[in-house]
Short mmCIF file of C-alpha atoms and ligand atoms in Angstrom, two decimals:
data_model
loop_
_atom_site.label_atom_id
_atom_site.label_comp_id
_atom_site.label_asym_id
_atom_site.label_seq_id
_atom_site.Cartn_x
_atom_site.Cartn_y
_atom_site.Cartn_z
CA MET A 1 0.00 0.00 0.00
CA GLY A 2 1.48 3.33 -1.01
CA TRP A 3 1.95 6.11 1.53
CA GLN A 4 -0.16 9.18 1.05
CA ASP A 5 0.81 12.53 2.55
CA TYR A 6 -1.91 14.79 3.91
CA SER A 7 -1.46 18.35 2.62
CA LEU A 8 -3.43 21.28 1.28
CA LEU A 9 -2.67 20.04 -2.22
CA SER A 10 -3.87 16.48 -1.55
CA LEU A 11 -7.02 17.86 0.10
CA ALA A 12 -7.75 20.04 -2.92
CA ARG A 13 -7.05 17.18 -5.33
CA GLN A 14 -9.31 14.77 -3.43
CA GLY A 15 -12.00 17.42 -3.05
CA LEU A 16 -12.09 17.91 -6.83
CA SER A 17 -12.34 14.16 -7.47
CA GLY A 18 -15.19 13.54 -4.98
CA ASN A 19 -12.89 12.22 -2.20
CA ARG A 20 -12.80 8.78 -3.82
CA GLY A 21 -9.04 8.51 -4.07
CA TRP A 22 -8.03 8.36 -0.40
CA LYS A 23 -5.98 5.30 0.45
CA GLN A 24 -6.43 3.20 3.57
CA ALA A 25 -4.47 4.82 6.39
CA TRP A 26 -3.09 1.50 7.70
CA ARG A 27 -3.19 -2.16 6.65
CA SER A 28 -5.05 -5.02 8.35
CA PRO A 29 -2.50 -7.82 8.10
CA ALA A 30 -2.90 -11.39 9.36
CA PRO A 31 -0.55 -12.05 12.30
CA LYS A 32 2.82 -13.61 11.47
CA LYS A 33 4.11 -16.66 13.41
CA LYS A 34 6.67 -14.61 15.32
CA TYR A 35 7.78 -11.01 15.93
CA GLN A 36 10.80 -9.49 17.61
CA VAL A 37 8.49 -7.32 19.73
CA VAL A 38 4.79 -7.73 20.46
CA ILE A 39 2.93 -4.80 22.00
CA ILE A 40 -0.33 -5.66 23.77
CA GLY A 41 -2.89 -2.84 23.59
CA GLY A 42 -3.73 -0.69 20.58
CA GLY A 43 -4.45 2.50 22.53
CA GLY A 44 -2.33 5.62 22.29
CA HIS A 45 0.44 4.31 24.56
CA GLY A 46 0.78 0.97 22.73
CA LEU A 47 0.78 2.55 19.26
CA ALA A 48 3.21 5.29 20.32
CA THR A 49 5.51 2.60 21.74
CA ALA A 50 5.55 0.81 18.38
CA TRP A 51 6.25 4.07 16.56
CA TYR A 52 9.15 5.05 18.86
CA LEU A 53 10.64 1.54 18.72
CA ALA A 54 10.91 1.96 14.96
CA ARG A 55 11.86 5.63 14.90
CA GLU A 56 14.31 5.78 17.79
CA HIS A 57 15.66 2.24 17.89
CA GLY A 58 15.28 0.94 14.32
CA ILE A 59 13.17 -2.06 15.41
CA ARG A 60 10.43 -2.73 12.86
CA ASP A 61 9.54 -6.40 13.34
CA ILE A 62 6.67 -5.48 15.64
CA ALA A 63 3.01 -6.40 16.07
CA VAL A 64 0.49 -4.35 18.05
CA LEU A 65 -2.31 -6.63 19.29
CA GLU A 66 -5.64 -5.00 20.07
CA LYS A 67 -8.64 -6.96 21.30
CA GLY A 68 -11.15 -4.45 19.87
CA TRP A 69 -10.40 -1.56 17.56
CA ILE A 70 -7.51 0.86 17.95
CA GLY A 71 -8.33 3.79 20.18
CA GLY A 72 -11.53 2.07 21.37
CA GLY A 73 -10.25 2.04 24.96
CA ASN A 74 -9.57 5.09 27.10
CA THR A 75 -7.68 6.85 24.31
CA GLY A 76 -10.99 7.38 22.51
CA ARG A 77 -13.04 7.88 25.70
CA ASN A 78 -11.28 10.67 27.56
CA THR A 79 -12.15 14.33 27.92
CA THR A 80 -9.16 15.36 25.73
CA ASN A 81 -7.44 17.68 28.22
CA VAL A 82 -3.67 18.12 28.06
CA ARG A 83 -1.44 19.97 30.55
CA SER A 84 1.81 19.55 32.47
CA ASP A 85 1.02 21.21 35.83
CA TYR A 86 2.47 18.46 38.04
CA MET A 87 4.30 19.01 41.33
CA PHE A 88 7.46 16.91 41.54
CA SER A 89 10.26 17.78 39.15
CA GLU A 90 10.42 14.24 37.74
CA SER A 91 6.68 14.33 36.93
CA ALA A 92 6.81 17.84 35.48
CA ALA A 93 9.76 16.88 33.25
CA MET A 94 7.88 13.83 31.97
CA TYR A 95 4.51 15.48 31.35
CA ASP A 96 6.08 18.57 29.79
CA LYS A 97 8.10 16.39 27.42
CA ALA A 98 4.76 14.84 26.39
CA LEU A 99 3.28 18.27 25.72
CA LYS A 100 6.33 19.24 23.65
CA LEU A 101 6.05 16.02 21.63
CA TYR A 102 2.36 16.80 21.05
CA GLU A 103 3.32 20.31 19.90
CA ASP A 104 5.49 18.64 17.26
CA PHE A 105 3.10 15.77 16.41
CA ALA A 106 1.56 17.17 13.21
CA ARG A 107 4.95 17.95 11.66
CA GLU A 108 6.48 14.65 12.74
CA LEU A 109 3.59 12.33 11.82
CA ASN A 110 1.80 14.37 9.13
CA PHE A 111 -1.47 14.03 11.06
CA ASN A 112 -3.62 16.83 12.41
CA ILE A 113 -4.50 16.07 16.04
CA MET A 114 -6.25 19.43 16.45
CA LEU A 115 -4.00 20.53 19.31
CA SER A 116 -5.69 23.59 20.78
CA GLN A 117 -3.53 25.30 23.44
CA ARG A 118 -6.39 27.44 24.61
CA GLY A 119 -5.27 27.36 28.25
CA TRP A 120 -5.91 25.07 31.21
CA VAL A 121 -7.58 26.82 34.14
CA THR A 122 -7.83 25.43 37.70
CA LEU A 123 -10.45 27.28 39.76
CA PHE A 124 -10.10 28.00 43.47
CA HIS A 125 -13.06 28.74 45.71
CA ASP A 126 -11.83 29.82 49.18
CA GLN A 127 -8.85 31.39 50.95
CA HIS A 128 -7.26 28.04 51.79
CA GLN A 129 -7.47 26.96 48.19
CA MET A 130 -5.98 30.29 47.10
CA GLU A 131 -3.02 29.50 49.35
CA SER A 132 -2.60 26.18 47.50
CA ALA A 133 -2.96 28.08 44.20
CA ARG A 134 0.10 30.14 45.12
CA HIS A 135 1.88 26.95 46.13
CA LYS A 136 1.00 25.43 42.77
CA LEU A 137 2.24 28.50 40.89
CA ASN A 138 5.56 28.31 42.71
CA TRP A 139 6.14 24.63 42.08
CA MET A 140 5.22 24.98 38.39
CA ARG A 141 7.58 27.92 37.89
CA CYS A 142 10.36 26.11 39.78
CA ASN A 143 9.86 23.23 37.34
CA GLY A 144 10.10 25.60 34.35
CA ILE A 145 6.40 25.20 33.46
CA ASP A 146 4.42 28.25 32.36
CA ALA A 147 1.88 29.37 34.96
CA GLU A 148 0.08 32.47 36.13
CA ILE A 149 -2.50 33.35 38.78
CA LEU A 150 -5.72 34.95 37.60
CA ASP A 151 -7.88 37.05 39.89
CA ARG A 152 -11.65 37.35 39.62
CA ALA A 153 -11.52 40.28 37.20
CA ALA A 154 -9.14 38.45 34.85
CA LEU A 155 -11.33 35.34 35.05
CA ALA A 156 -14.47 37.31 34.23
CA LYS A 157 -12.79 38.48 31.02
CA LEU A 158 -11.42 35.05 30.10
CA ILE A 159 -14.55 33.03 30.95
CA PRO A 160 -17.55 35.35 30.55
CA GLY A 161 -20.23 32.75 31.39
CA LEU A 162 -18.68 31.79 34.72
CA ARG A 163 -20.70 32.83 37.79
CA ALA A 164 -17.78 33.90 39.99
CA ASP A 165 -20.06 35.38 42.69
CA ASN A 166 -21.82 32.07 43.17
CA PRO A 167 -22.90 32.11 46.85
CA ARG A 168 -22.10 28.43 47.45
CA TRP A 169 -18.91 28.23 45.40
CA PRO A 170 -17.54 31.77 45.02
CA VAL A 171 -14.60 31.78 42.62
CA LEU A 172 -11.68 33.66 44.18
CA GLY A 173 -9.10 33.01 41.50
CA ALA A 174 -7.40 30.43 39.31
CA VAL A 175 -4.10 29.12 38.02
CA LEU A 176 -3.70 29.22 34.25
CA GLN A 177 -1.31 27.09 32.21
CA GLN A 178 -1.57 28.73 28.81
CA ARG A 179 0.11 25.83 26.96
CA GLY A 180 -2.54 23.42 28.26
CA GLY A 181 -5.70 22.75 26.30
CA THR A 182 -7.26 19.97 24.26
CA ILE A 183 -6.45 17.50 21.49
CA ARG A 184 -8.80 15.41 19.39
CA HIS A 185 -8.25 12.13 21.20
CA ASP A 186 -8.79 9.40 18.62
CA ALA A 187 -6.65 11.33 16.12
CA VAL A 188 -3.68 10.55 18.38
CA ALA A 189 -4.29 6.81 17.98
CA TRP A 190 -4.86 7.20 14.23
CA GLY A 191 -1.75 9.33 13.77
CA TYR A 192 0.51 6.84 15.54
CA ALA A 193 -1.18 3.89 13.79
CA ARG A 194 -0.58 5.42 10.38
CA GLY A 195 3.01 6.31 11.27
CA ALA A 196 3.71 2.84 12.67
CA ASP A 197 2.14 1.13 9.67
CA ARG A 198 4.38 3.18 7.40
CA MET A 199 7.37 1.74 9.29
CA GLY A 200 6.14 -1.79 8.48
CA ILE A 201 4.61 -2.51 11.88
CA ASP A 202 1.61 -4.87 11.89
CA ILE A 203 -1.46 -3.52 13.68
CA ILE A 204 -3.71 -6.46 14.40
CA GLN A 205 -7.20 -5.59 15.59
CA ASN A 206 -9.81 -8.01 16.99
CA CYS A 207 -6.96 -9.99 18.50
CA GLU A 208 -7.35 -10.62 22.22
CA VAL A 209 -4.43 -11.81 24.31
CA LYS A 210 -5.57 -14.75 26.43
CA GLY A 211 -2.37 -16.14 27.95
CA PHE A 212 1.39 -16.62 27.68
CA THR A 213 3.79 -19.48 27.09
CA ARG A 214 6.75 -19.11 29.46
CA GLU A 215 10.16 -20.72 29.54
CA GLY A 216 11.79 -19.92 32.85
CA ASP A 217 11.44 -16.21 33.47
CA ARG A 218 10.84 -15.38 29.79
CA ILE A 219 7.76 -15.28 27.61
CA THR A 220 8.28 -17.12 24.33
CA ALA A 221 4.80 -16.96 22.85
CA ILE A 222 1.47 -15.22 23.27
CA ASP A 223 -1.85 -17.08 23.07
CA THR A 224 -4.41 -14.94 21.28
CA SER A 225 -7.87 -15.24 19.81
CA ARG A 226 -6.10 -15.32 16.40
CA GLY A 227 -3.63 -18.08 17.27
CA THR A 228 -0.26 -18.32 18.98
CA ILE A 229 2.31 -15.63 18.20
CA GLY A 230 5.98 -16.06 19.09
CA CYS A 231 8.03 -13.12 20.41
CA ASP A 232 11.42 -12.05 21.78
CA SER A 233 10.04 -9.23 23.92
CA VAL A 234 6.62 -8.03 25.05
CA GLY A 235 5.36 -4.53 25.82
CA VAL A 236 2.09 -4.11 27.71
CA ALA A 237 -0.02 -0.94 27.51
CA VAL A 238 -3.57 -1.98 28.37
CA ALA A 239 -4.57 0.65 31.00
CA GLY A 240 -7.43 -0.72 33.13
CA HIS A 241 -6.64 -4.30 32.13
CA SER A 242 -3.00 -4.20 33.27
CA SER A 243 -3.56 -6.41 36.32
CA VAL A 244 -5.40 -8.95 34.13
CA ILE A 245 -2.39 -9.26 31.79
CA ALA A 246 0.04 -9.29 34.75
CA ASP A 247 -1.96 -12.12 36.28
CA MET A 248 -1.67 -14.09 33.01
CA ALA A 249 2.10 -13.52 33.08
CA GLY A 250 2.37 -14.62 36.72
CA PHE A 251 2.98 -11.45 38.72
CA ARG A 252 0.95 -8.84 40.59
CA LEU A 253 0.66 -5.08 40.14
CA PRO A 254 -0.41 -2.44 42.70
CA VAL A 255 -3.21 -1.43 40.31
CA THR A 256 -6.95 -1.31 40.82
CA SER A 257 -9.38 -0.91 37.94
CA ARG A 258 -12.10 1.72 38.28
CA CYS A 259 -14.63 3.23 35.93
CA LEU A 260 -14.23 6.91 35.05
CA GLN A 261 -17.19 8.59 33.38
CA ALA A 262 -17.61 11.50 31.01
CA MET A 263 -20.47 13.09 29.10
CA VAL A 264 -21.19 15.54 26.34
CA SER A 265 -23.99 18.05 25.71
CA GLU A 266 -25.65 18.94 22.45
CA PRO A 267 -23.66 21.52 20.46
CA ILE A 268 -24.19 25.13 21.56
CA ARG A 269 -22.65 28.41 20.43
CA PRO A 270 -19.03 29.05 21.40
CA ILE A 271 -19.03 30.19 25.03
CA LEU A 272 -16.11 28.46 26.76
CA ASP A 273 -12.72 29.24 25.30
CA VAL A 274 -10.51 27.40 27.83
CA ALA A 275 -10.28 23.90 29.25
CA MET A 276 -10.97 24.05 32.97
CA ILE A 277 -11.37 22.22 36.21
CA SER A 278 -13.05 23.05 39.49
CA PRO A 279 -11.67 20.47 41.93
CA ALA A 280 -13.99 21.61 44.73
CA THR A 281 -17.26 21.28 42.84
CA GLY A 282 -16.18 18.10 41.05
CA VAL A 283 -16.21 18.89 37.34
CA TYR A 284 -13.75 19.51 34.50
CA LEU A 285 -15.02 20.79 31.19
CA ASN A 286 -14.23 22.19 27.78
CA GLN A 287 -16.14 23.01 24.62
CA THR A 288 -15.35 21.13 21.42
CA GLN A 289 -14.80 22.77 18.06
CA LYS A 290 -18.31 21.53 17.17
CA GLY A 291 -19.78 23.28 20.21
CA GLU A 292 -20.50 20.36 22.54
CA LEU A 293 -19.66 20.75 26.23
CA VAL A 294 -17.42 17.85 27.30
CA MET A 295 -17.68 17.18 31.04
CA GLY A 296 -15.70 14.75 33.16
CA ALA A 297 -16.47 13.18 36.50
CA MET A 298 -14.73 11.83 39.58
CA LEU A 299 -13.81 8.15 39.71
CA ASP A 300 -16.62 5.70 40.39
CA PRO A 301 -16.28 4.52 43.99
CA GLY A 302 -15.91 0.75 43.47
CA GLN A 303 -13.64 -1.45 41.35
CA SER A 304 -15.18 -2.41 38.04
CA TYR A 305 -14.57 -3.54 34.46
CA GLY A 306 -17.96 -2.20 33.29
CA GLN A 307 -17.32 0.46 30.64
CA ARG A 308 -20.61 2.22 31.34
CA GLY A 309 -21.92 5.54 32.55
CA GLY A 310 -24.59 5.86 35.24
CA PRO A 311 -27.21 8.43 36.32
CA ARG A 312 -25.75 9.29 39.78
CA THR A 313 -22.48 10.47 38.29
CA VAL A 314 -24.27 12.30 35.49
CA GLN A 315 -26.36 14.16 38.05
CA LYS A 316 -23.33 15.18 40.13
CA VAL A 317 -21.36 16.44 37.13
CA VAL A 318 -24.27 18.32 35.59
CA GLU A 319 -25.11 19.92 38.96
CA ALA A 320 -21.53 21.14 39.34
CA ALA A 321 -21.39 22.48 35.77
CA VAL A 322 -24.69 24.35 36.14
CA GLU A 323 -23.61 25.72 39.51
CA LEU A 324 -20.63 27.36 37.81
CA PHE A 325 -22.39 28.22 34.53
CA PRO A 326 -26.15 28.71 35.16
CA ALA A 327 -26.71 29.18 31.39
CA PHE A 328 -25.64 25.58 30.75
CA GLY A 329 -28.85 24.47 32.47
CA GLN A 330 -30.64 25.03 29.16
CA ALA A 331 -28.44 22.60 27.20
CA ARG A 332 -29.47 18.97 26.81
CA LEU A 333 -27.13 16.08 27.49
CA MET A 334 -26.37 14.05 24.39
CA ARG A 335 -24.28 11.04 25.53
CA HIS A 336 -22.39 9.66 28.48
CA TRP A 337 -19.90 6.81 28.74
CA GLY A 338 -17.23 5.21 30.92
CA GLY A 339 -13.68 3.90 30.58
CA ILE A 340 -11.68 1.57 32.83
CA VAL A 341 -8.66 3.32 34.29
CA ASP A 342 -5.68 1.87 36.14
CA ILE A 343 -5.32 3.47 39.58
CA VAL A 344 -2.08 3.19 41.57
CA PRO A 345 -1.49 4.33 45.19
CA ASP A 346 0.65 7.39 44.27
CA SER A 347 -1.15 8.52 41.07
CA SER A 348 2.07 8.16 39.05
CA PRO A 349 2.69 5.79 36.15
CA ILE A 350 4.59 2.50 36.21
CA ILE A 351 7.05 2.23 33.33
CA GLY A 352 9.61 -0.42 32.46
CA ALA A 353 10.79 -3.78 33.77
CA THR A 354 8.61 -6.39 35.49
CA PRO A 355 9.40 -9.69 37.27
CA VAL A 356 9.20 -11.38 33.82
CA SER A 357 12.57 -10.66 32.23
CA ASN A 358 11.37 -9.86 28.68
CA LEU A 359 8.02 -8.24 29.55
CA TYR A 360 7.87 -4.45 30.04
CA ILE A 361 4.90 -2.46 31.19
CA ASN A 362 3.37 1.00 30.79
CA CYS A 363 0.44 1.54 33.15
CA GLY A 364 -0.81 3.41 36.21
CA TRP A 365 -1.67 6.60 34.33
CA GLY A 366 -5.10 6.37 35.89
CA THR A 367 -7.23 9.31 35.03
CA GLY A 368 -4.53 11.37 33.27
CA GLY A 369 -2.63 9.34 30.72
CA PHE A 370 -3.97 10.87 27.53
CA LYS A 371 -1.77 13.93 28.01
CA ALA A 372 1.21 11.59 28.43
CA ILE A 373 0.80 9.33 25.39
CA PRO A 374 3.86 10.45 23.39
CA VAL A 375 6.21 10.25 26.36
CA GLY A 376 4.65 6.98 27.57
CA GLY A 377 5.44 5.46 24.18
CA LEU A 378 8.94 6.94 24.15
CA MET A 379 9.75 5.55 27.62
CA LEU A 380 8.30 2.07 27.06
CA ALA A 381 10.09 1.78 23.70
CA HIS A 382 13.37 2.70 25.42
CA ALA A 383 12.86 0.03 28.11
CA ILE A 384 12.08 -2.66 25.52
CA ALA A 385 14.97 -1.76 23.21
CA THR A 386 17.69 -1.24 25.84
CA ASN A 387 16.48 -3.14 28.92
CA ARG A 388 17.16 0.07 30.88
CA PRO A 389 14.77 2.79 32.07
CA HIS A 390 14.54 5.92 29.94
CA PRO A 391 16.13 8.85 31.87
CA LEU A 392 12.66 10.38 32.31
CA ALA A 393 11.31 7.08 33.69
CA GLU A 394 13.97 6.37 36.32
CA LYS A 395 11.73 7.31 39.24
CA PHE A 396 8.69 5.50 37.82
CA GLY A 397 9.70 1.83 37.98
CA LEU A 398 7.59 -0.89 39.58
CA ASP A 399 10.37 -1.29 42.18
CA ARG A 400 9.40 2.02 43.84
CA PHE A 401 6.54 0.24 45.60
CA ARG A 402 9.00 -2.30 47.06
CA ASP A 403 11.51 0.40 48.08
CA ASN A 404 8.89 2.86 49.33
CA ARG A 405 9.92 5.65 46.90
CA LEU A 406 6.44 6.79 45.90
CA VAL A 407 5.95 9.89 43.73
CA ASP A 408 2.68 11.08 45.20
CA GLU A 409 0.98 13.24 42.58
CA GLY A 410 -2.50 12.93 44.09
CA ALA A 411 -2.86 16.72 44.25
CA ALA A 412 -1.93 17.31 40.61
CA SER A 413 -3.86 14.42 39.15
CA GLY A 414 -7.13 16.40 39.20
CA ILE A 415 -10.44 15.62 40.83
CA ALA A 416 -10.61 12.19 39.34
CA HIS A 417 -8.04 10.91 41.83
C1 FAD B 1 -13.76 9.28 30.92
C2 FAD B 1 -12.27 9.48 30.90
C3 FAD B 1 -11.76 10.77 30.86
C4 FAD B 1 -10.40 10.97 30.82
N1 FAD B 1 -9.92 12.25 30.65
C5 FAD B 1 -8.59 12.46 30.49
C6 FAD B 1 -8.11 13.76 30.17
O1 FAD B 1 -8.87 14.71 29.99
N2 FAD B 1 -6.76 13.93 30.04
C7 FAD B 1 -5.89 12.89 30.21
O2 FAD B 1 -4.68 13.11 30.12
N3 FAD B 1 -6.32 11.62 30.46
C8 FAD B 1 -7.65 11.38 30.59
N4 FAD B 1 -8.12 10.10 30.81
C9 FAD B 1 -7.16 8.99 30.95
C10 FAD B 1 -6.62 8.54 29.60
O3 FAD B 1 -7.68 8.39 28.68
C11 FAD B 1 -5.84 7.24 29.72
O4 FAD B 1 -4.89 7.34 30.76
C12 FAD B 1 -5.11 6.90 28.43
O5 FAD B 1 -5.95 7.04 27.31
C13 FAD B 1 -4.58 5.50 28.49
O6 FAD B 1 -4.12 5.13 27.21
P1 FAD B 1 -3.69 3.65 26.93
O7 FAD B 1 -3.20 3.57 25.54
O8 FAD B 1 -2.78 3.20 28.03
O9 FAD B 1 -5.02 2.82 27.18
P2 FAD B 1 -6.26 2.50 26.23
O10 FAD B 1 -6.52 3.60 25.27
O11 FAD B 1 -7.36 2.07 27.13
O12 FAD B 1 -5.71 1.29 25.37
C14 FAD B 1 -5.52 0.01 25.93
C15 FAD B 1 -6.01 -0.99 24.90
O13 FAD B 1 -5.68 -2.29 25.36
C16 FAD B 1 -6.66 -3.16 24.85
N5 FAD B 1 -6.63 -4.43 25.59
C17 FAD B 1 -6.99 -4.64 26.88
N6 FAD B 1 -6.85 -5.95 27.18
C18 FAD B 1 -6.39 -6.56 26.06
C19 FAD B 1 -6.07 -7.92 25.74
N7 FAD B 1 -6.20 -8.92 26.62
N8 FAD B 1 -5.63 -8.19 24.48
C20 FAD B 1 -5.48 -7.20 23.55
N9 FAD B 1 -5.80 -5.91 23.81
C21 FAD B 1 -6.24 -5.60 25.05
C22 FAD B 1 -7.96 -2.37 25.03
O14 FAD B 1 -8.98 -2.86 24.17
C23 FAD B 1 -7.52 -0.95 24.71
O15 FAD B 1 -7.81 -0.56 23.39
C24 FAD B 1 -9.50 9.86 30.86
C25 FAD B 1 -10.00 8.55 30.90
C26 FAD B 1 -11.38 8.36 30.90
C27 FAD B 1 -11.92 6.97 30.92
#
């Protein structure tokens, strides 16, 4: 299949010929008997890992196995927010690298992910929270991340529909990260899939991993719904199903699986020009280019593999949104859904080696791994190719739970913690 660049010229040419000449963006090959590397999970992190293995390490004999369709997991279910306002320097370095890689994504992969750096605003509602706002500003600036404090007057200009004098939740101020914003989520999966396919990597959809064949401490083959596939190394990026795969491979992870819900309203006129969060009221929201209000919730309380939304969460989120923006009360809700996220005790990811010598993992992103996809792929690819942690991943190994070196980012991980 020939490669087709996306450009103004190709758009014009296709437009004139009725858009019938577009080629398939990636192939659907049958699995081979064996690959040098098999990646389990065709979400953003798995596909980015395949791409960086080829681009940075020259490894192209790779299959990405996805039990459903690519991007059908959390990568295509999230609320699309990106930011790098984390507290510890190791986290800030990692998340800001991700944002920089996203800033370069369209040029690098010739795919428009609709990165919109419209600003990420965290609202604060009382004096104590304002104290933590100043704390947050300091830590972000110390980490070299752009940040500024907005007072009520500045907020009223930036977010005209916001009811800052709300008697229950008065808004006293906010922290703004201007480089934060949104990205069209499934485009990230499609962009990496197309790039990986161009490098000769096989993306195999409808292929569920069901078990492993082990020899000593190594995996030699993977049992799938499309037959047995041999491998030299395995990368795992399956988010909320990480502990299921670890169990198949014979080890345990400090991960619990919880449902995180989101919802979207019917399209309305442009009114909200930033992506924002109000940790105290329990909502984060942004408006899509089509006009829909995208609203995210807190984690569901219990462990679950049910990828479903539910009315109690919908009610809480909508109440919080209408409390802040009374005008939104007139909009109708269009859809709601859930995704299964992988929660770890310190709200930081787990990247790299596992007790199985040729199996490497990328998980624990919980409620905030969309913003990290490029760097998650970069770090997992490095671990697979070199058997050493990427410099940005040194503090994020599985061994930190054994050695009690947690990187507790609970405060920066948003309300969904
Ligand atoms: C409602 C919601 C809102 C969110 N909002 C944000 C946000 O605004 N910003 C942010 O940064 N993050 C957000 N997140 C988190 C973010 O979406 C995830 O951290 C990120 O997408 C994880 O990507 P991934 O590639 O690891 O996982 P996924 O995209 O879930 O991909 C994993 C893939 O593995 C596949 N798989 C699982 N088991 C198997 C198996 N046995 N065999 C083969 N394949 C298998 C799944 O089908 C899935 O496609 C949100 C998540 C949800 C659910």
